[in-house]
mmCIF file of C-alpha atoms in Angstrom:
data_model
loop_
_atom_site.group_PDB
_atom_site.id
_atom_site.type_symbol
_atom_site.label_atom_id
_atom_site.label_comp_id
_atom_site.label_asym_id
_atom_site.label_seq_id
_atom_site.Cartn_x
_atom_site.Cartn_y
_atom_site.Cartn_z
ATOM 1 C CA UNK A 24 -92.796 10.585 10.164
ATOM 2 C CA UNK A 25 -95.861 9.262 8.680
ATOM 3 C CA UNK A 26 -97.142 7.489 11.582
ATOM 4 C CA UNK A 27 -98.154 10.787 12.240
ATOM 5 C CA UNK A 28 -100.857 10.368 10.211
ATOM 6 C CA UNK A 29 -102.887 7.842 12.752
ATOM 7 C CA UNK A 30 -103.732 10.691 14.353
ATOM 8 C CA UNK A 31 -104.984 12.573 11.267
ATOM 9 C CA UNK A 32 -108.879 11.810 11.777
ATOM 10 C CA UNK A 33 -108.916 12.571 15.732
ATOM 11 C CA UNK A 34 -106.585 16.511 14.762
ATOM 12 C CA UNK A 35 -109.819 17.038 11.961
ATOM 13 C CA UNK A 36 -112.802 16.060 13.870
ATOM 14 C CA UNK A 37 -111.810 17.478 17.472
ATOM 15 C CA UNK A 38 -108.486 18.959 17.357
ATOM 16 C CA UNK A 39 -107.039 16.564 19.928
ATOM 17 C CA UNK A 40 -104.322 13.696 19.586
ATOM 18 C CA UNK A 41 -104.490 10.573 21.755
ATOM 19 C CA UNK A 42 -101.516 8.673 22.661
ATOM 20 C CA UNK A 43 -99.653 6.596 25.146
ATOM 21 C CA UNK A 44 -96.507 7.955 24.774
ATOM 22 C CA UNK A 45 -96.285 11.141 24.953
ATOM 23 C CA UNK A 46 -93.029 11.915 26.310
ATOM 24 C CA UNK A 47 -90.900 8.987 24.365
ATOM 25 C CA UNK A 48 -88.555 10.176 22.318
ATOM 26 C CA UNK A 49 -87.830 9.360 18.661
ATOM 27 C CA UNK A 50 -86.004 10.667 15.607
ATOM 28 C CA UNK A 51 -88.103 10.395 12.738
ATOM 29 C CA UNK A 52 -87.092 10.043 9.571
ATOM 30 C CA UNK A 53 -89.131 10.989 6.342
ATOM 31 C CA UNK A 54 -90.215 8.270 3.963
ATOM 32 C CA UNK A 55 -88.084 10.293 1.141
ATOM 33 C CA UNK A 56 -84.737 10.341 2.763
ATOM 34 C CA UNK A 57 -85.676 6.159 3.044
ATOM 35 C CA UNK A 58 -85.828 6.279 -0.462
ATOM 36 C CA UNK A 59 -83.006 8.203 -1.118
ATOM 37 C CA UNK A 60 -80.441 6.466 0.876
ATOM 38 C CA UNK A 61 -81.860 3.329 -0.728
ATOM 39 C CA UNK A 62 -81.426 4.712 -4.064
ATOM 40 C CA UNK A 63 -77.678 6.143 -3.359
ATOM 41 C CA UNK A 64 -76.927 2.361 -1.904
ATOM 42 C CA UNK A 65 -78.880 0.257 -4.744
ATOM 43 C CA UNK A 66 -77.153 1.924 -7.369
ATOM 44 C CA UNK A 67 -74.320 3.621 -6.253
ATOM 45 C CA UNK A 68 -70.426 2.340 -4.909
ATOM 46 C CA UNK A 69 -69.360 0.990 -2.319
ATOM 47 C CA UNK A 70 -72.580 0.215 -0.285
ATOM 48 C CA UNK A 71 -72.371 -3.918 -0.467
ATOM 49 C CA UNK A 72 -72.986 -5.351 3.187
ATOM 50 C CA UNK A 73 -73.533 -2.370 4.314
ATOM 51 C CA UNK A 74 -76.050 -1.975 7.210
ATOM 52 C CA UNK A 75 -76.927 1.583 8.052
ATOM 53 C CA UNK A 76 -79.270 3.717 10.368
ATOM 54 C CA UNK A 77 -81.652 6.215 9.066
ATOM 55 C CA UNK A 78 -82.909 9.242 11.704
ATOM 56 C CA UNK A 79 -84.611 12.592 10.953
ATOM 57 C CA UNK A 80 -82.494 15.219 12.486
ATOM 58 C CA UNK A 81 -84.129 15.873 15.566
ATOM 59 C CA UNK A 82 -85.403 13.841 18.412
ATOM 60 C CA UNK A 83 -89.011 14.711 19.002
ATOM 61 C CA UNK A 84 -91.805 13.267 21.725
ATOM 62 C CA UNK A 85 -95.149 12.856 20.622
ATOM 63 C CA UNK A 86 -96.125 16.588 22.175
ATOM 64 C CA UNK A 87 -93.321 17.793 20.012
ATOM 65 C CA UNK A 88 -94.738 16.394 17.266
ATOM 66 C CA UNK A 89 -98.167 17.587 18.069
ATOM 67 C CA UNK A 90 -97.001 21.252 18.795
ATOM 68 C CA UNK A 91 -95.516 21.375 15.559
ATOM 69 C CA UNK A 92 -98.627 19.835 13.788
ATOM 70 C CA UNK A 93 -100.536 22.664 15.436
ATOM 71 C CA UNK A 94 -98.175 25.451 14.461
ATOM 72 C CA UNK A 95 -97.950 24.166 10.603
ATOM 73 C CA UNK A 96 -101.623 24.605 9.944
ATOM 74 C CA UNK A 97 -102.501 27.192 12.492
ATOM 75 C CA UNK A 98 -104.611 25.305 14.353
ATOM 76 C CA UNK A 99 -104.563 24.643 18.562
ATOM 77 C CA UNK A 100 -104.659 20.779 19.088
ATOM 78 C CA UNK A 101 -104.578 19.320 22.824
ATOM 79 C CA UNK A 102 -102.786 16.572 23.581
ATOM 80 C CA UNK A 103 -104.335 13.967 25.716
ATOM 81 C CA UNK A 104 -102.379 10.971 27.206
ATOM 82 C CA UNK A 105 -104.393 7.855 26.932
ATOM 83 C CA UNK A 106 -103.792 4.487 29.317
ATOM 84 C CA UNK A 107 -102.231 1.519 28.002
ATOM 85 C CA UNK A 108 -105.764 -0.184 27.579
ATOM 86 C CA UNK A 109 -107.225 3.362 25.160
ATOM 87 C CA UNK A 110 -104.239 2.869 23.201
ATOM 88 C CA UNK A 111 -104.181 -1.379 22.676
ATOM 89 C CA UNK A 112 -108.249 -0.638 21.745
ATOM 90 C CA UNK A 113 -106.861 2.428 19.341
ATOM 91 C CA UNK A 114 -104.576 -0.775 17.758
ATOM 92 C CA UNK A 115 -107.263 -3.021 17.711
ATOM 93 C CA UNK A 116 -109.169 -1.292 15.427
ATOM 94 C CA UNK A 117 -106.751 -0.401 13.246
ATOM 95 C CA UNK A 118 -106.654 -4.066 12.647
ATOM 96 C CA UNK A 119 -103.043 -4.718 14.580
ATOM 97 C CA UNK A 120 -102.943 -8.385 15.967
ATOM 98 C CA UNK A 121 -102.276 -8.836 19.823
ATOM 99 C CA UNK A 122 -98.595 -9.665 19.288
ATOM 100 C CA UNK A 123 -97.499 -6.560 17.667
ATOM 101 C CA UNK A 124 -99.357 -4.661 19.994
ATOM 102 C CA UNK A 125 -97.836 -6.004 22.709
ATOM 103 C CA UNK A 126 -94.452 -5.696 21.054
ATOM 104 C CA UNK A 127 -95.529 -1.713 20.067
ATOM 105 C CA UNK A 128 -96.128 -0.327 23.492
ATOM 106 C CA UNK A 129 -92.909 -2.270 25.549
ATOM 107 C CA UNK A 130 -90.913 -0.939 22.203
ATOM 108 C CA UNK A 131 -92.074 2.739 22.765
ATOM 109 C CA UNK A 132 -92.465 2.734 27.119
ATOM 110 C CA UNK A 133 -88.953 1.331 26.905
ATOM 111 C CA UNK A 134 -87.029 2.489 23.428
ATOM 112 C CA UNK A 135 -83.473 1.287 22.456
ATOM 113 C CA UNK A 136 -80.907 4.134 22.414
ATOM 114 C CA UNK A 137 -80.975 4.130 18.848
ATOM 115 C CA UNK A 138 -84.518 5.395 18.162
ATOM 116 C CA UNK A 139 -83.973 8.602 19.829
ATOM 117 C CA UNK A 140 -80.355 8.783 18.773
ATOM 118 C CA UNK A 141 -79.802 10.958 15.968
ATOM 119 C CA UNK A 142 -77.413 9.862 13.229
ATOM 120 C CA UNK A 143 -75.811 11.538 10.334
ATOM 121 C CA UNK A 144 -76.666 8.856 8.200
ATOM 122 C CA UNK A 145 -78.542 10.423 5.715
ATOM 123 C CA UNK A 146 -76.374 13.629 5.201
ATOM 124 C CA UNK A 147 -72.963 10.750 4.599
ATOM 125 C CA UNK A 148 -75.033 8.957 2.460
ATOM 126 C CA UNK A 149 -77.165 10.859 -0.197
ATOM 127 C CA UNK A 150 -74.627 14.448 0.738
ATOM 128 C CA UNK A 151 -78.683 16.224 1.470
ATOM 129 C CA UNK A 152 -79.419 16.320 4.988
ATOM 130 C CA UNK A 153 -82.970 15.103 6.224
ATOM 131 C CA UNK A 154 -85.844 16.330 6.397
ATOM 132 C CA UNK A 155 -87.197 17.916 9.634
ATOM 133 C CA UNK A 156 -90.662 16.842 10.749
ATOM 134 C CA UNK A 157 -91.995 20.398 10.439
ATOM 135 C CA UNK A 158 -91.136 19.861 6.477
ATOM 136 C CA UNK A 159 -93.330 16.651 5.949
ATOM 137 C CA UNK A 160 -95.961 18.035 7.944
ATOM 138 C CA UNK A 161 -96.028 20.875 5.632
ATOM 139 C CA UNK A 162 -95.805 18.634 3.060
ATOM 140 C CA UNK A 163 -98.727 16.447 4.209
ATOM 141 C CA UNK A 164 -100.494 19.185 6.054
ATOM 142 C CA UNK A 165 -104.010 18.239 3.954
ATOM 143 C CA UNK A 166 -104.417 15.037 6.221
ATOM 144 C CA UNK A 167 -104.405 17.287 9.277
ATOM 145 C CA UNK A 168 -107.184 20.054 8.139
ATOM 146 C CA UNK A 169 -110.733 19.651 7.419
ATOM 147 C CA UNK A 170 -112.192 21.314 4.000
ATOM 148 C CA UNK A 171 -113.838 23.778 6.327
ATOM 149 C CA UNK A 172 -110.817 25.023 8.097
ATOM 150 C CA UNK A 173 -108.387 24.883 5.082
#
């Protein structure tokens, strides 16, 4: 959920979001349920050579994701689709070598099953279930709103 925040600067300064891949679908999982299903398996039972799966509970495309930016902190935000070339110069400048972004945008134009499969990890492990991604971004909603607006 918090790559959302790449997007944070472009949502305060014009109220858009640029990205490649707008309809690929993911299940993201907050940072905290990482943490907690690492906790439950670092210290609890049980867990040894275990390899597990972590989702949010939802599958969400990047427009998901924007809409429910926008309806968190009441503000409209367009989503534009970039090309393949907008978003490799977006990586570049974020410092990502050539490799991983090649490896970035065939990983999200062509995602394995399990990235937009969601899984009841979480809930078996830690007995919570996840976090939606309308929760972290009201959580985190200060990276998305200018001073002025807030």
């Amino acid at each position: 959920m918090a790559n959302a925040r790449k997007w944070a600067n472009s949502i305060r300064s014009e109220g858009v979001v640029r990205d490649l891949f707008g309809g690929t679908l993911i299940a993201p999982v907050h940072e905290a349920d990482i943490g907690r299903v690492a906790a439950v398996a670092l210290t609890g039972e049980g867990h040894a050579g275990h390899i597990y799966t972590l989702t949010g509970p939802e599958s969400l495309s990047v427009q998901d994701k924007v809409r429910i930016i926008s309806e968190v902190i009441g503000r409209e935000i367009q989503f534009i689709e970039s090309s393949e070339e907008e978003e490799r110069e977006q990586m570049r400048k974020m410092g990502v070598q050539e490799d991983a972004i090649d490896y970035v945008i065939r990983w999200h134009l062509n995602p394995p099953k399990s990235a937009y499969t969601v899984m009841s990890t979480v809930e078996e492990v830690t007995g919570h279930k996840p976090y939606t991604f309308a929760e972290w971004v009201r959580e985190n909603a200060g990276f998305f709103i200018n001073s002025d607006n807030a």
